[in-house]
Structure formats: structure tokens, C-alpha cells
XYZ file of C-alpha atoms in Angstrom:
66
model
C -155.369 -53.663 -103.920
C -152.215 -53.192 -106.050
C -153.386 -50.334 -107.963
C -154.254 -48.699 -104.690
C -150.997 -49.041 -103.156
C -149.085 -47.530 -106.714
C -151.665 -44.810 -106.283
C -150.279 -44.044 -102.737
C -146.856 -44.460 -103.628
C -147.259 -42.032 -106.641
C -148.786 -39.528 -104.337
C -146.289 -39.696 -101.978
C -143.873 -38.808 -104.691
C -145.973 -36.202 -106.132
C -145.979 -34.460 -102.750
C -142.147 -34.554 -102.258
C -141.648 -33.174 -105.769
C -143.728 -30.465 -105.202
C -142.018 -30.018 -101.567
C -138.796 -30.113 -103.078
C -138.272 -33.054 -100.895
C -136.751 -35.643 -103.073
C -133.189 -35.747 -102.373
C -133.586 -34.450 -98.894
C -134.463 -35.925 -95.437
C -134.280 -34.840 -91.605
C -131.262 -36.533 -90.186
C -128.740 -38.302 -91.661
C -129.583 -40.617 -94.820
C -127.276 -43.014 -96.557
C -127.679 -41.883 -100.501
C -126.685 -44.454 -102.609
C -125.368 -43.754 -106.372
C -127.767 -46.031 -108.642
C -124.984 -45.528 -110.989
C -121.816 -46.852 -109.567
C -123.012 -47.980 -105.710
C -120.685 -44.823 -104.214
C -122.605 -44.186 -101.070
C -123.049 -40.773 -98.706
C -124.770 -39.994 -95.637
C -126.062 -36.442 -95.009
C -129.755 -35.065 -95.235
C -129.061 -34.242 -98.750
C -127.983 -36.346 -101.836
C -124.781 -34.646 -103.541
C -125.284 -32.602 -106.340
C -122.909 -34.785 -108.125
C -121.538 -38.385 -107.668
C -117.846 -37.781 -107.045
C -116.828 -41.230 -108.269
C -118.875 -41.731 -111.619
C -120.003 -37.628 -111.994
C -123.429 -38.586 -112.461
C -126.221 -36.036 -111.283
C -127.931 -36.037 -108.164
C -130.758 -38.026 -109.950
C -129.378 -41.070 -109.906
C -129.225 -40.985 -105.978
C -131.735 -43.214 -104.126
C -131.992 -43.789 -100.138
C -129.796 -47.145 -99.904
C -132.167 -50.159 -99.682
C -131.881 -52.007 -96.336
C -133.859 -54.893 -97.247
C -131.160 -58.002 -97.740
């Protein structure tokens, strides 16, 4: 069960990478820098964080699970 879930997540990420959609979403999305916590709202993650200068790879969709 757990491994099936991991496989599904991996396949979805792999498809996003192949399509160039890892840091692009349709509609406004809140992107959070994992290094400093700065949040940006837009369809694409910024190329670099304006607060800490880390690259786009440090951005993820802001978690809303609190």
C-alpha cells in the first residue's frame, strides 16, 4: 500500500519534470522558499528568491496543512 503511494507520487513528479511543469501551475499559486520562507503568489516560481537569493529549486507550493 505505501509503496504503491510512493510509486504514484514518483510517476507524477517524473511526468511534471518531463513536461517542464515542476515550477509552473495554472492559476495563482503560493510558492514558498524552503530556505527562508519568503512567499510569492503567481503561476510560476521565481527564478531566484529575492530575500535569500536561493535558486528556483528551493521553491515548493506552500503547504496549507496546519
